[in-house]
Tab-separated table of C-alpha atoms in Angstrom:
chain	number	residue	atom	x	y	z
R	15	MET	CA	-61.340	-53.190	-33.439
R	16	THR	CA	-63.064	-49.867	-33.679
R	17	ASN	CA	-63.013	-47.614	-36.703
R	18	GLU	CA	-60.760	-45.187	-34.815
R	19	THR	CA	-58.284	-47.977	-34.035
R	20	ASN	CA	-58.301	-49.068	-37.692
R	21	GLU	CA	-57.752	-45.487	-38.835
R	22	ASN	CA	-54.869	-45.030	-36.384
R	23	ALA	CA	-53.249	-48.264	-37.559
R	24	ALA	CA	-53.627	-47.224	-41.202
R	25	ALA	CA	-52.145	-43.792	-40.471
R	26	ALA	CA	-49.198	-45.381	-38.643
R	27	ALA	CA	-48.590	-47.731	-41.579
R	28	ARG	CA	-48.662	-44.808	-44.052
R	29	ARG	CA	-46.233	-42.858	-41.873
R	30	ALA	CA	-43.866	-45.848	-41.623
R	31	GLU	CA	-43.940	-46.228	-45.419
R	32	ALA	CA	-43.216	-42.514	-45.895
R	33	ASP	CA	-40.370	-42.720	-43.363
R	34	GLU	CA	-38.820	-45.638	-45.204
R	35	ARG	CA	-39.128	-43.908	-48.603
R	36	ALA	CA	-37.449	-40.738	-47.312
R	37	MET	CA	-34.738	-42.707	-45.518
R	38	ARG	CA	-33.974	-44.640	-48.715
R	39	ARG	CA	-33.378	-41.286	-50.404
R	40	ALA	CA	-31.100	-40.265	-47.501
R	41	LEU	CA	-29.214	-43.556	-47.925
R	42	GLU	CA	-28.734	-42.719	-51.596
R	43	GLU	CA	-27.184	-39.393	-50.561
R	44	ALA	CA	-24.941	-41.316	-48.135
R	45	ARG	CA	-23.794	-43.606	-50.970
R	46	LEU	CA	-22.882	-40.553	-53.037
R	47	ALA	CA	-20.923	-39.155	-50.095
R	48	ALA	CA	-18.947	-42.407	-49.812
R	49	GLU	CA	-18.168	-42.341	-53.538
R	50	GLU	CA	-16.771	-38.830	-53.011
R	51	GLY	CA	-14.585	-40.001	-50.112
R	52	GLU	CA	-16.835	-38.431	-47.486
R	53	VAL	CA	-18.211	-40.183	-44.426
R	54	PRO	CA	-21.429	-41.734	-45.775
R	55	VAL	CA	-24.150	-39.704	-44.100
R	56	GLY	CA	-27.143	-38.436	-46.038
R	57	ALA	CA	-30.106	-36.293	-45.069
R	58	VAL	CA	-33.513	-35.415	-46.501
R	59	VAL	CA	-36.031	-32.807	-45.359
R	60	THR	CA	-39.726	-33.180	-46.139
R	61	ASP	CA	-42.400	-30.552	-45.629
R	62	GLY	CA	-45.682	-31.008	-43.803
R	63	THR	CA	-47.227	-32.762	-46.802
R	64	GLY	CA	-44.353	-35.249	-47.031
R	65	LYS	CA	-42.854	-33.640	-50.149
R	66	ARG	CA	-39.056	-33.696	-50.259
R	67	ILE	CA	-37.821	-30.104	-50.225
R	68	ALA	CA	-34.103	-30.670	-49.608
R	69	SER	CA	-31.472	-33.368	-49.548
R	70	ALA	CA	-27.761	-33.324	-48.846
R	71	ARG	CA	-24.771	-35.444	-47.936
R	72	ASN	CA	-21.656	-34.911	-45.883
R	73	GLN	CA	-19.257	-32.597	-47.700
R	74	THR	CA	-16.710	-31.649	-45.032
R	75	ARG	CA	-13.721	-32.700	-47.164
R	76	THR	CA	-15.156	-31.501	-50.453
R	77	LEU	CA	-15.937	-28.020	-49.122
R	78	CYS	CA	-13.057	-27.895	-46.592
R	79	ASP	CA	-15.720	-26.994	-44.049
R	80	PRO	CA	-16.017	-28.857	-40.743
R	81	THR	CA	-19.664	-27.759	-40.455
R	82	ALA	CA	-20.688	-29.220	-43.841
R	83	HIS	CA	-22.563	-32.146	-42.318
R	84	ALA	CA	-25.501	-33.549	-44.255
R	85	GLU	CA	-28.002	-32.274	-41.686
R	86	ILE	CA	-26.651	-28.713	-41.675
R	87	LEU	CA	-26.658	-28.549	-45.471
R	88	ALA	CA	-30.162	-30.039	-45.749
R	89	ILE	CA	-31.607	-27.757	-43.051
R	90	GLY	CA	-30.099	-24.703	-44.771
R	91	ALA	CA	-31.443	-25.761	-48.154
R	92	ALA	CA	-34.910	-26.468	-46.726
R	93	ALA	CA	-35.029	-23.043	-45.057
R	94	GLY	CA	-34.120	-21.480	-48.395
R	95	VAL	CA	-36.871	-23.393	-50.199
R	96	LYS	CA	-39.437	-22.431	-47.560
R	97	GLY	CA	-38.209	-18.869	-47.274
R	98	ASP	CA	-38.328	-19.282	-43.497
R	99	TRP	CA	-35.769	-20.417	-40.937
R	100	ARG	CA	-38.492	-22.163	-38.916
R	101	LEU	CA	-38.986	-25.739	-40.082
R	102	ASP	CA	-41.601	-26.693	-37.518
R	103	ASP	CA	-43.767	-28.518	-40.066
R	104	CYS	CA	-40.785	-30.405	-41.519
R	105	THR	CA	-39.177	-33.775	-40.898
R	106	LEU	CA	-35.425	-34.302	-41.098
R	107	TYR	CA	-34.364	-37.815	-42.104
R	108	VAL	CA	-30.707	-38.686	-41.559
R	109	THR	CA	-28.805	-41.937	-41.869
R	110	LEU	CA	-26.792	-41.428	-38.649
R	111	GLU	CA	-27.889	-39.888	-35.367
R	112	PRO	CA	-27.117	-36.161	-35.457
R	113	CYS	CA	-23.984	-34.977	-33.656
R	114	ALA	CA	-24.192	-32.204	-31.050
R	115	MET	CA	-23.793	-29.475	-33.703
R	116	CYS	CA	-26.508	-30.919	-35.927
R	117	ALA	CA	-28.865	-31.613	-33.024
R	118	GLY	CA	-28.405	-27.968	-31.996
R	119	ALA	CA	-29.270	-26.893	-35.538
R	120	CYS	CA	-32.462	-28.984	-35.352
R	121	VAL	CA	-33.465	-27.134	-32.187
R	122	THR	CA	-32.534	-23.724	-33.599
R	123	ALA	CA	-34.437	-24.362	-36.848
R	124	ARG	CA	-37.417	-25.737	-34.876
R	125	VAL	CA	-37.453	-28.936	-36.976
R	126	GLY	CA	-40.734	-30.623	-36.118
R	127	ARG	CA	-39.568	-34.204	-36.352
R	128	VAL	CA	-36.161	-35.889	-36.561
R	129	VAL	CA	-35.845	-39.448	-37.878
R	130	TRP	CA	-32.533	-41.278	-38.014
R	131	ALA	CA	-31.383	-44.734	-39.009
R	132	ALA	CA	-28.282	-45.686	-37.001
R	133	ASP	CA	-27.468	-44.583	-33.471
R	134	ASP	CA	-24.049	-43.031	-32.848
R	135	PRO	CA	-22.942	-44.120	-29.369
R	136	LEU	CA	-19.634	-42.250	-29.694
R	137	ARG	CA	-20.759	-38.828	-30.919
R	138	GLY	CA	-24.560	-38.904	-30.962
R	139	GLY	CA	-25.886	-35.518	-29.949
R	140	ALA	CA	-29.568	-36.308	-30.132
R	141	ARG	CA	-29.896	-39.183	-27.709
R	142	SER	CA	-27.026	-41.716	-27.549
R	143	ARG	CA	-24.217	-39.607	-26.042
R	144	PHE	CA	-25.905	-36.254	-25.455
R	145	ARG	CA	-29.632	-35.628	-25.284
R	146	ILE	CA	-29.823	-32.234	-26.920
R	147	LEU	CA	-33.189	-32.848	-28.593
R	148	GLU	CA	-34.673	-33.738	-25.209
R	149	THR	CA	-32.976	-31.120	-23.019
R	150	ALA	CA	-35.700	-29.557	-20.872
R	151	GLU	CA	-33.954	-26.171	-20.735
R	152	LEU	CA	-34.126	-25.714	-24.505
R	153	ASN	CA	-37.124	-24.047	-26.123
R	154	HIS	CA	-37.868	-26.721	-28.728
R	155	HIS	CA	-38.197	-30.503	-28.610
R	156	PRO	CA	-38.839	-32.232	-31.924
R	157	GLU	CA	-40.575	-35.540	-32.188
R	158	ILE	CA	-37.973	-38.313	-32.522
R	159	GLU	CA	-38.099	-41.602	-34.421
R	160	THR	CA	-35.101	-43.924	-34.606
R	161	GLY	CA	-34.043	-47.139	-36.267
R	162	VAL	CA	-35.568	-46.633	-39.727
R	163	LEU	CA	-33.371	-48.783	-42.027
R	164	ALA	CA	-30.737	-48.854	-39.275
R	165	GLU	CA	-29.105	-52.075	-40.429
R	166	GLU	CA	-28.481	-50.777	-43.946
R	167	ALA	CA	-27.094	-47.464	-42.678
R	168	SER	CA	-24.865	-49.157	-40.100
R	169	ARG	CA	-23.511	-51.585	-42.680
R	170	MET	CA	-22.669	-48.739	-45.052
R	171	LEU	CA	-20.768	-46.879	-42.318
R	172	LYS	CA	-18.911	-49.994	-41.149
R	173	ASP	CA	-17.900	-50.907	-44.708
R	174	PHE	CA	-16.718	-47.367	-45.378
R	175	PHE	CA	-14.501	-47.232	-42.291
R	176	LYS	CA	-13.178	-50.764	-42.865
R	177	THR	CA	-12.069	-49.729	-46.349
R	178	ARG	CA	-10.621	-46.445	-45.085
R	179	ARG	CA	-8.598	-48.239	-42.376
R	180	ALA	CA	-7.237	-50.706	-44.967
R	181	GLU	CA	-6.258	-47.841	-47.272
R	182	ASN	CA	-4.540	-46.031	-44.389
R	183	ARG	CA	-2.623	-49.201	-43.440
R	184	ALA	CA	-1.534	-49.711	-47.034
R	185	ALA	CA	-0.365	-46.088	-47.282
R	186	ARG	CA	1.665	-46.414	-44.051
R	187	ASN	CA	3.226	-49.624	-45.345
R	188	GLY	CA	4.459	-48.095	-48.564
R	189	GLY	CA	1.417	-48.839	-50.679
R	190	GLY	CA	1.382	-52.583	-50.153
R	191	GLY	CA	0.555	-53.185	-53.813
R	192	ASP	CA	2.479	-55.006	-56.530
R	193	GLU	CA	4.133	-52.334	-58.601
R	194	ALA	CA	5.683	-53.078	-61.975
R	195	ASP	CA	9.418	-52.449	-62.366
């Protein structure tokens, strides 16, 4: 191996470690969202040096706002911290592939890199269902990385919806619990 190859491998390893650290923080935001009864999606934005400048979680129910997705909230917070709507030197980490709205926000904010854990084959706006981040007609195309801690993120989402379905069934069936007389 040449020195350049060794340096590239070391840089890739450092980047993978940084991606995992940031995604773990996004997963923590997702856990908080679940505790609040929100769909467990969390997001983190880092600047060009890798410093976390914003983090958020889904808050659509809490804020009664259908646009209060983790990505939208994190992008807005990061722009406020930077004092600039252009986030071209930033990376957005999110536990679930961005929907069409959030992918559009990534393009509009010129996010430099988008990293997500779990794909969303039903509503994914970045690559799985729609390919907004790769649409040739748009004026910005962030770098994309997928699958970082995907298993953990997928498990959290599946567990959340399994519990929610059970609660909904119990509510339809009159509570289903043993109530004291």
